[in-house]
Short mmCIF file of C-alpha atoms and ligand atoms in Angstrom, two decimals:
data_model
loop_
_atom_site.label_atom_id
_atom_site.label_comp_id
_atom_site.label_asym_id
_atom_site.label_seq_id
_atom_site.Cartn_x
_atom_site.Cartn_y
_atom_site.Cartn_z
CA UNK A 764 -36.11 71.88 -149.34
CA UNK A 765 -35.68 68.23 -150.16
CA UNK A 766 -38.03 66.34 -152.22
CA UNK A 767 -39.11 64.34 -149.33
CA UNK A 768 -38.74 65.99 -146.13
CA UNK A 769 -38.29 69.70 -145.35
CA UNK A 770 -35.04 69.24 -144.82
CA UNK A 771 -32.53 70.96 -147.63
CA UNK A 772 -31.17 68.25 -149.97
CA UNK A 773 -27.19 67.29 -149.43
CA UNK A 774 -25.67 64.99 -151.73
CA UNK A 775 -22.32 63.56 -152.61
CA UNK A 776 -20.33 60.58 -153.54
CA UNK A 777 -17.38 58.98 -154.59
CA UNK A 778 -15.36 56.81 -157.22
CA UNK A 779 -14.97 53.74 -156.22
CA UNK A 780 -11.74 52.81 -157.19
CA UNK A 781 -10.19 51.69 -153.90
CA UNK A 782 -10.78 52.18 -150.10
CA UNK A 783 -11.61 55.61 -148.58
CA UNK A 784 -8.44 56.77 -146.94
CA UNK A 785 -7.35 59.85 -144.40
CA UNK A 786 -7.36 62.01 -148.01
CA UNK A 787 -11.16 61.41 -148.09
CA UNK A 788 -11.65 62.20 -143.97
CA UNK A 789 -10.25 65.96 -143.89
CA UNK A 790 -11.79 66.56 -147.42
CA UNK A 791 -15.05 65.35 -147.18
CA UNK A 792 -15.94 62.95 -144.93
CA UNK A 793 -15.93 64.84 -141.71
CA UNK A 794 -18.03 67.17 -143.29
CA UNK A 795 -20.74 64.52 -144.10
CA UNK A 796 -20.81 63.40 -140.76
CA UNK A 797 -21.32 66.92 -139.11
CA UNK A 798 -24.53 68.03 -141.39
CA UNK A 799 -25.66 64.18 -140.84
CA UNK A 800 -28.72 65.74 -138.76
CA UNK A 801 -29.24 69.22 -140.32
CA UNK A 802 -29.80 67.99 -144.26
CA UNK A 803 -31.75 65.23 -145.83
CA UNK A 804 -28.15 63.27 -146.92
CA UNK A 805 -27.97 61.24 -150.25
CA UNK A 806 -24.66 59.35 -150.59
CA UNK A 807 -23.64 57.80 -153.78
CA UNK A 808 -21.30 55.17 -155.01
CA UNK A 809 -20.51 56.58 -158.56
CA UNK A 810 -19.81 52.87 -159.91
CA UNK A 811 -20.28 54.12 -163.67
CA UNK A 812 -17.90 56.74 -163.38
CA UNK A 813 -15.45 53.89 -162.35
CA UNK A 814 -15.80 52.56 -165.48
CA UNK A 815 -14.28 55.29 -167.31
CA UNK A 816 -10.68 54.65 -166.68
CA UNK A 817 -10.58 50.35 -165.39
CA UNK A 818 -13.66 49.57 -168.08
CA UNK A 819 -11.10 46.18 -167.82
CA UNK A 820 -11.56 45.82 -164.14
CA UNK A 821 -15.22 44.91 -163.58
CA UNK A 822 -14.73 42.94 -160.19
CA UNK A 823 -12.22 45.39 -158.91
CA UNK A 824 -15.14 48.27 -159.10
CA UNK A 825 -17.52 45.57 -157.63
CA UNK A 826 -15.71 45.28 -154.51
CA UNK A 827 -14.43 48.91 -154.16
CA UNK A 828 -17.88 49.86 -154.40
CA UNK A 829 -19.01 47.54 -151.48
CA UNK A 830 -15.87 48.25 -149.63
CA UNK A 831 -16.78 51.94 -149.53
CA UNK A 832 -20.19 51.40 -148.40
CA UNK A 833 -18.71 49.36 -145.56
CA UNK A 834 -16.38 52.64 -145.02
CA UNK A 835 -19.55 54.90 -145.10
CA UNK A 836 -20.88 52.76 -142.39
CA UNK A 837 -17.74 52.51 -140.51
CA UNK A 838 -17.17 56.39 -140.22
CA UNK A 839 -20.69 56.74 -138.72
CA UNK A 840 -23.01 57.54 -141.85
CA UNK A 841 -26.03 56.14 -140.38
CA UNK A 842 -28.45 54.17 -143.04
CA UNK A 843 -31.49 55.26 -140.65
CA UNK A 844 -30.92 58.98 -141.65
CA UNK A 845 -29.07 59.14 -144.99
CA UNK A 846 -29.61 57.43 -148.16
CA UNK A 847 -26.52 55.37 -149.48
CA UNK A 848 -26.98 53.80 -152.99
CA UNK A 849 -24.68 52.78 -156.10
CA UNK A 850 -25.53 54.97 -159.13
CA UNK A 851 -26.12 52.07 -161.38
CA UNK A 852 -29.05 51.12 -159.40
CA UNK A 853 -31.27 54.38 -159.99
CA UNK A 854 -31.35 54.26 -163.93
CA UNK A 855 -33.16 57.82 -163.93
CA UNK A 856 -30.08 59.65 -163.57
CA UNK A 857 -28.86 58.36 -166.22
CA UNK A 858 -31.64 59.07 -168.36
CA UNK A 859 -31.77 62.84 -167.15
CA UNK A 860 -28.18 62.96 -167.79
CA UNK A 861 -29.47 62.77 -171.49
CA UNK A 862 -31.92 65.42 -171.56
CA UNK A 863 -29.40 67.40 -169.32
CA UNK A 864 -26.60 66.91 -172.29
CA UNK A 865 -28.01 68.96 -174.53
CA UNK A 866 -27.98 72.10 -172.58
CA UNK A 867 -23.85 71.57 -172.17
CA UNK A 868 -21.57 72.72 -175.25
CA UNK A 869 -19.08 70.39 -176.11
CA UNK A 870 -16.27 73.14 -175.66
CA UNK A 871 -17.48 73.83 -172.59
CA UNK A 872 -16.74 70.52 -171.78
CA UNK A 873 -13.31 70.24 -173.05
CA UNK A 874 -12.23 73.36 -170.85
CA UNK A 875 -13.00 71.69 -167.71
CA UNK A 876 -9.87 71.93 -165.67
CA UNK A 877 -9.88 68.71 -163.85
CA UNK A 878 -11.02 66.94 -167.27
CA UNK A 879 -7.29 68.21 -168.25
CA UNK A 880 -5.55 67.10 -165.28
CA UNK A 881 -7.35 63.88 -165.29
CA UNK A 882 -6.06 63.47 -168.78
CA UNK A 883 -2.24 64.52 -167.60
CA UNK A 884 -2.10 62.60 -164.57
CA UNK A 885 -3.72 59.45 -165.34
CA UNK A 886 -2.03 59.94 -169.47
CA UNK A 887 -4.80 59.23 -170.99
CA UNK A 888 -3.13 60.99 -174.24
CA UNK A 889 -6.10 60.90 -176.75
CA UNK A 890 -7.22 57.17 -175.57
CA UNK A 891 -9.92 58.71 -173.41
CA UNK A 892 -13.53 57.01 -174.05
CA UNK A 893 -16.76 58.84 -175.14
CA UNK A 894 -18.02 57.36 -171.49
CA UNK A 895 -14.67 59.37 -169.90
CA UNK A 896 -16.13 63.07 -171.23
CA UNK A 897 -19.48 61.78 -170.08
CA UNK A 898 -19.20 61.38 -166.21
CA UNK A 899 -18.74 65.55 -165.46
CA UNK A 900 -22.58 65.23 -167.35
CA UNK A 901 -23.75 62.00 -164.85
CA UNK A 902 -22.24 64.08 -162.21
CA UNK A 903 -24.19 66.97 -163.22
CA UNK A 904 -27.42 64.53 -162.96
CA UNK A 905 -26.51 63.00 -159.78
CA UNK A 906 -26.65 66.15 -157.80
CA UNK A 907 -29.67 67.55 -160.28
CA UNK A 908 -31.11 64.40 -159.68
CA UNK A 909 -32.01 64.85 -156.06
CA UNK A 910 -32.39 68.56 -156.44
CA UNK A 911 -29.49 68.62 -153.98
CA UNK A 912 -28.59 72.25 -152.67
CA UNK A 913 -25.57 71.32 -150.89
CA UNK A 914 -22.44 69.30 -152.05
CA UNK A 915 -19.08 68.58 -149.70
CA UNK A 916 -16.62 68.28 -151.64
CA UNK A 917 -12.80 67.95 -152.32
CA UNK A 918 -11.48 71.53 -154.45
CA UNK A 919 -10.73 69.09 -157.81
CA UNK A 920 -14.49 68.72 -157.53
CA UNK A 921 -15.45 72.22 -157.99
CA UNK A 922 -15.57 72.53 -162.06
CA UNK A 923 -18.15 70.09 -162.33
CA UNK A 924 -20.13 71.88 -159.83
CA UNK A 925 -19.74 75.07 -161.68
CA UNK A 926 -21.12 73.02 -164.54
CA UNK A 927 -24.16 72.24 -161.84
CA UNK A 928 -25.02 75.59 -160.96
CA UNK A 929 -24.86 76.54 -165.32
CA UNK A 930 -27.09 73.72 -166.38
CA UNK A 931 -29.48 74.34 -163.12
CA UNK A 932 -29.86 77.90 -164.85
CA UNK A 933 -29.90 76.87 -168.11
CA UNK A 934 -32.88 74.53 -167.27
CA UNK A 935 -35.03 76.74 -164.99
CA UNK A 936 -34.63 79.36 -167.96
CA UNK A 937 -35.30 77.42 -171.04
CA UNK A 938 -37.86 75.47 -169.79
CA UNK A 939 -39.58 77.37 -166.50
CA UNK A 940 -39.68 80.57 -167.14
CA UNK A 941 -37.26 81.74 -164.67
CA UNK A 942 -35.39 85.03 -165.46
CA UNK A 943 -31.94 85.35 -166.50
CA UNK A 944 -31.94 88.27 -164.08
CA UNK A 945 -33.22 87.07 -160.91
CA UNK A 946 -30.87 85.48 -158.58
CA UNK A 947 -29.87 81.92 -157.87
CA UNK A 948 -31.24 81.62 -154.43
CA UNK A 949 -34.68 82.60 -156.00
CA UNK A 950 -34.59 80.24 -158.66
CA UNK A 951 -37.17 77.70 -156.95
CA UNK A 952 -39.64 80.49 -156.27
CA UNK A 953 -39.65 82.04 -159.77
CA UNK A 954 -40.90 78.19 -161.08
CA UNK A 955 -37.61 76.91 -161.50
CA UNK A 956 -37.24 72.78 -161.23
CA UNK A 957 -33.84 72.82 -160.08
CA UNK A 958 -31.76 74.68 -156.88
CA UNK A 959 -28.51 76.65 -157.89
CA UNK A 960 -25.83 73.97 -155.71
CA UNK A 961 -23.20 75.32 -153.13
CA UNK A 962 -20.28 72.87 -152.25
CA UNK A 963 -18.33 73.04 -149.00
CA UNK A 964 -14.69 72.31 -148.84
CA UNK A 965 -13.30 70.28 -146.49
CA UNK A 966 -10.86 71.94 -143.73
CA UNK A 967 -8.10 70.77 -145.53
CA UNK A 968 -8.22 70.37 -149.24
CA UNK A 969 -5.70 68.56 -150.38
CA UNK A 970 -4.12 65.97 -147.99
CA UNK A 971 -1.04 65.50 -149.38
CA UNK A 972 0.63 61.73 -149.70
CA UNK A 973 3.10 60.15 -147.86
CA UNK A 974 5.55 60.27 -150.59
CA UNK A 975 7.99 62.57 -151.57
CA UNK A 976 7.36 65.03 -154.57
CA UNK A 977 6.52 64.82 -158.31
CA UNK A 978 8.95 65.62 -161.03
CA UNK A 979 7.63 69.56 -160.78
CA UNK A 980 8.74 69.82 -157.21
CA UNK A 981 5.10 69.85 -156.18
CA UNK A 982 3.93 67.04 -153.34
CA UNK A 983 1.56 64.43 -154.85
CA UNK A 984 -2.22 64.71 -153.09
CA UNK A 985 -2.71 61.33 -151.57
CA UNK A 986 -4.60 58.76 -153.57
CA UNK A 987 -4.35 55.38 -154.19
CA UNK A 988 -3.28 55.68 -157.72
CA UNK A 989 -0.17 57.04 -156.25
CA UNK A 990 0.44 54.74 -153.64
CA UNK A 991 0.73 57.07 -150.96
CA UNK A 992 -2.27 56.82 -148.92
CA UNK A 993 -3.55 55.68 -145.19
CA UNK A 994 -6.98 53.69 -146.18
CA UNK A 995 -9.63 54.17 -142.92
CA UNK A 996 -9.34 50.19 -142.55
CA UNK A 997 -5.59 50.28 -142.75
CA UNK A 998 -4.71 48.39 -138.98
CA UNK A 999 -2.31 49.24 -136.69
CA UNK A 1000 0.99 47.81 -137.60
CA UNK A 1001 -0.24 49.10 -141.38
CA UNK A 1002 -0.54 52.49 -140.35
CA UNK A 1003 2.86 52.45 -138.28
CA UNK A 1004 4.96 51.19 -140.97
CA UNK A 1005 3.61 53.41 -143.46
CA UNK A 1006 3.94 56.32 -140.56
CA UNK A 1007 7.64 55.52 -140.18
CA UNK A 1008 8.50 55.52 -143.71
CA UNK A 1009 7.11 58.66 -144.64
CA UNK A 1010 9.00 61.14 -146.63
CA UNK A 1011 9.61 64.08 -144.59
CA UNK A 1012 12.59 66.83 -144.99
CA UNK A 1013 15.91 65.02 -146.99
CA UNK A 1014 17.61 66.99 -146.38
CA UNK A 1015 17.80 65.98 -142.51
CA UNK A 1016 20.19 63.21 -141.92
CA UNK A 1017 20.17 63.21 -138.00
CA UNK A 1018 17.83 65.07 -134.81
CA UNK A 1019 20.62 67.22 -134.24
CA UNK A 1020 20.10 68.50 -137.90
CA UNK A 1021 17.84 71.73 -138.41
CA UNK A 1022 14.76 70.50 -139.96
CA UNK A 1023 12.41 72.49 -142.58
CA UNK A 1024 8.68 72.30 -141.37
CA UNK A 1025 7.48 73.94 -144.13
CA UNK A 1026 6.53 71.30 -147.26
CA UNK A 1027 6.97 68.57 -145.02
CA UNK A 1028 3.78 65.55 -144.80
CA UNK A 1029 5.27 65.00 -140.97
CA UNK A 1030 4.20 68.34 -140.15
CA UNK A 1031 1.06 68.95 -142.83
CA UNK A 1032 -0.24 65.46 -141.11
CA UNK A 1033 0.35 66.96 -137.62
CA UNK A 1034 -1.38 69.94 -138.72
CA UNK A 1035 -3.95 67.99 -140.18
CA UNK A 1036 -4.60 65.41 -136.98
CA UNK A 1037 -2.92 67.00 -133.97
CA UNK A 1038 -5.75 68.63 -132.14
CA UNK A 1039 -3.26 69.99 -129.71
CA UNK A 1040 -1.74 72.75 -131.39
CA UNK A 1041 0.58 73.93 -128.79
CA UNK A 1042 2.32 71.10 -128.76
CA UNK A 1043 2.40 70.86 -132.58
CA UNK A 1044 3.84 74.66 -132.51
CA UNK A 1045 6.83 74.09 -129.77
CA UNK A 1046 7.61 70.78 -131.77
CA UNK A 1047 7.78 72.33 -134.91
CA UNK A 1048 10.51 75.31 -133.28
CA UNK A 1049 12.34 72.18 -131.68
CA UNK A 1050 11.99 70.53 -135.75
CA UNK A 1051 13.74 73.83 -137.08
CA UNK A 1052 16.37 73.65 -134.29
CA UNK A 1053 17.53 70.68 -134.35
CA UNK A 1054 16.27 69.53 -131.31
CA UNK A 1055 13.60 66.73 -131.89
CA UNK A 1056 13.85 63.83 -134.45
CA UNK A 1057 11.77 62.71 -137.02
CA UNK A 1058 11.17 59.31 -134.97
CA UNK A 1059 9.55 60.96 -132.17
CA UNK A 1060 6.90 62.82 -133.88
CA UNK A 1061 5.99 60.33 -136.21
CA UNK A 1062 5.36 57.84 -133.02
CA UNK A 1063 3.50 61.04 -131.96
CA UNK A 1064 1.47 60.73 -135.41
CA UNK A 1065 0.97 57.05 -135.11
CA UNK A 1066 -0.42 57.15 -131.81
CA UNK A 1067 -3.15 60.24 -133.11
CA UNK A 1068 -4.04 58.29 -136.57
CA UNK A 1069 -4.32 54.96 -134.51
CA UNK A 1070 -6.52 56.66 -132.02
CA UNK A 1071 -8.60 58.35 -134.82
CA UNK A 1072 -9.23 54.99 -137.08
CA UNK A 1073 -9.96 52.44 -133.60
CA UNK A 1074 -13.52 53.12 -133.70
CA UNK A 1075 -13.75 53.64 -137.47
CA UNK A 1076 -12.43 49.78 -137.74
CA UNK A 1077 -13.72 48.42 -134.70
CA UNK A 1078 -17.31 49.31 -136.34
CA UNK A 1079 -16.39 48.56 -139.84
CA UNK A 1080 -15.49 44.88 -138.56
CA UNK A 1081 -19.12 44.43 -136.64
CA UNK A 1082 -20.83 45.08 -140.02
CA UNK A 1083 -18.53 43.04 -142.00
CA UNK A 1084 -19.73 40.11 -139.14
CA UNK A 1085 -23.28 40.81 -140.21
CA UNK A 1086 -23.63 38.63 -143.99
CA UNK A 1087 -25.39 40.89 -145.86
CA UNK A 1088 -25.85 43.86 -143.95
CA UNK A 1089 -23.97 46.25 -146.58
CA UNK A 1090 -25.95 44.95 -149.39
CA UNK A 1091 -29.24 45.26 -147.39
CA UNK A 1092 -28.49 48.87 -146.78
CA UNK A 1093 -27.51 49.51 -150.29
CA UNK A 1094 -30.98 48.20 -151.46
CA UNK A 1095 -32.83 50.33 -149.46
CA UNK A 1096 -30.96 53.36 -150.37
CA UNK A 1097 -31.90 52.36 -153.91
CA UNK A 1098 -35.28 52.32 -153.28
CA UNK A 1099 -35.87 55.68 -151.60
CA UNK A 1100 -33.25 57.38 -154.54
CA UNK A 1101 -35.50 55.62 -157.23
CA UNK A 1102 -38.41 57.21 -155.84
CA UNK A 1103 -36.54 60.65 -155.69
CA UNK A 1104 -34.57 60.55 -158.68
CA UNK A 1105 -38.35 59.26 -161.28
CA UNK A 1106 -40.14 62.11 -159.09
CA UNK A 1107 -37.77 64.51 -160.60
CA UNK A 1108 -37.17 63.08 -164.33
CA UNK A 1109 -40.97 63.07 -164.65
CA UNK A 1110 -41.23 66.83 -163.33
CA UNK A 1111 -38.28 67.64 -166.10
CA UNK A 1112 -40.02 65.79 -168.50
CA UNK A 1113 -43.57 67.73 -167.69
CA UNK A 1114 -41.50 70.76 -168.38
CA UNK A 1115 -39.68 69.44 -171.60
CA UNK A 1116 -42.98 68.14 -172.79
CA UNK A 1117 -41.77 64.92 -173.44
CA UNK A 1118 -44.49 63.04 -171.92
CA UNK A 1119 -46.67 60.95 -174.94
N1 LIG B 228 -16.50 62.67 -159.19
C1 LIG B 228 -16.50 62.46 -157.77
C2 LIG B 228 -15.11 61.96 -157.37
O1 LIG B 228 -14.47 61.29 -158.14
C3 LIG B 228 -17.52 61.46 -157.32
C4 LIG B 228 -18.95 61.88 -157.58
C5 LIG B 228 -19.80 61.31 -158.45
C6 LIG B 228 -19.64 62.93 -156.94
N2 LIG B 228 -21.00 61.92 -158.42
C7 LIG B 228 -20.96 62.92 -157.52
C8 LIG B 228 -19.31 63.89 -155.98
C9 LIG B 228 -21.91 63.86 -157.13
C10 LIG B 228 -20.27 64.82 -155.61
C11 LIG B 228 -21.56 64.80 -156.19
O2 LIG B 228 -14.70 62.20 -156.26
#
């Protein structure tokens, strides 16, 4: 159960290093909004762990992080029922992220999968800041933070909640008396401070970009850092033109051309948005046969994302009318995680006896 309610404790967040875009919606988002009701929801703007790669761009974090709390707002995460807060702003985690560092090995750290990729994709080569190796340890305290027991996340996510569930262990051992043999969902019961975190994937995991593929072959994951992405507030017209201009299969010069569905964003986005899946399924035979162009099922796509983001923007512009709404919002968030987040670094440091 959650500190403050008896409803189980979900949290989450994001980077902000941009907008939220349609990447974000299948992977996560969606999710949020569904279990809105059934958890007590904490939902974080990890502003620090923007730091660690555009340390040069403090103003361009500042504004991402406000314009994804307007995007929180816009998609329908409702301030009445779930917390929304910037890390910065609830200086316990960070402090539990200190006690919390011992209990990590360094290798450990270093074998973290998406710490690699991270590394390779954004070639950081051996420039990589102390704060960079820090954030999987800040997201460890995040979640650990609000004893959270339920995480949606994207799959690149997953190592660092593997690192969770270790350190939740770890703790509840060292420090609580908890048995290395009894089993994770017991862990409260047997004294333990901390719950052993589950994440939930998204229904699709990896949205692919608009783009065409990397140098491997492979298609690039829409992000912003690739400049393939739809952003939630991207208008009409926006959407369209990036709609029209998407990659989809090369080799296809006319309709009359058999198409490949497979490995094509057209038809992973149709897959992805198209709730009507019989036409989706005759399309694609008519793709493979020559018998349909691109231009007609990307109007088709337009018309679906259009229809999908309408209410998204039409709110997101109603609280941008409202001068300080967001910031309002964000303030009380930090309030009710500050009371959360000392409630448990005082508890940890009962058991840590680091009380004087
Ligand atoms: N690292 C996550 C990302 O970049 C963002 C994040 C920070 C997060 N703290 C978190 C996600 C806690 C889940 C739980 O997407």
């Amino acid at each position: 159960m959650s500190v403050n309610s008896n409803k189980p404790c979900l949290l989450t967040g994001d980077t902000p290093t941009g907008r939220l875009h349609l990447g974000h919606w299948v992977g996560s988002i969606e999710n949020r909004i569904a279990l809105q009701e059934s958890y007590d929801c904490y939902f974080l703007l990890a502003n620090a762990h923007a730091f660690t790669t555009r340390e040069d761009q403090p103003q361009a974090v500042r504004e991402s992080t406000l314009d994804i709390a307007l995007d929180y707002l816009s998609v329908g995460i409702e301030p009445e029922k779930s917390c929304i807060f910037i890390e910065s702003e609830v200086p316990a985690i960070y402090e539990l992220a200190t006690w919390l560092s011992m209990l990590i090995p360094y290798p450990r750290l270093m074998r973290n999968p998406t710490i690699k990729d991270e590394i390779r994709d954004k070639k950081l080569g051996h420039h990589y800041s102390m704060g960079f190796l820090w954030y999987p340890i800040l997201q460890v305290s995040d979640i650990l933070s609000f004893k959270a027991e339920l995480v949606p996340v994207g799959e690149d996510q997953i190592p660092h909640l593997e690192l969770t569930r270790e350190v939740a262990r770890r703790f509840n051992q060292l420090y609580c008396g908890v048995s290395s043999h009894s089993k994770d969902e017991d862990s409260l019961e047997q004294g333990g401070v901390f719950p052993v975190v589950e994440w939930k994937l998204g229904r699709t995991n990896r949205l692919v970009g608009l783009g065409g593929p990397a140098e491997n072959g492979q298609l690039l994951k829409m992000s912003k850092s690739f400049n393939n992405a739809i952003f939630l507030s991207d208008p009409p017209d926006i959407v369209q033109k990036k709609v029209m201009s998407m990659y989809t299969d090369p080799k296809r010069l006319r309709a009359s051309d058999p198409g490949t569905v497979e490995n094509n964003p057209l038809w992973i986005f149709h897959d992805a948005f198209n709730p009507d899946k019989g036409w989706v399924e005759s399309m694609k035979e008519k793709y493979r046969n020559g018998e349909v162009g691109d231009v007609a099922c990307k109007k088709k796509l337009v018309d679906l994302l259009v229809a999908l983001l309408e209410p998204i923007q039409k709110r997101r512009a109603e609280y941008k009318r409202e001068s300080g709404y967001v910031l309002r919002v964000l303030q009380r968030g930090a309030e009710k995680a500050n009371q959360v987040a000392e409630k448990t670094l005082k508890e940890v440091k009962e058991k840590i006896h680091q009380i004087y």
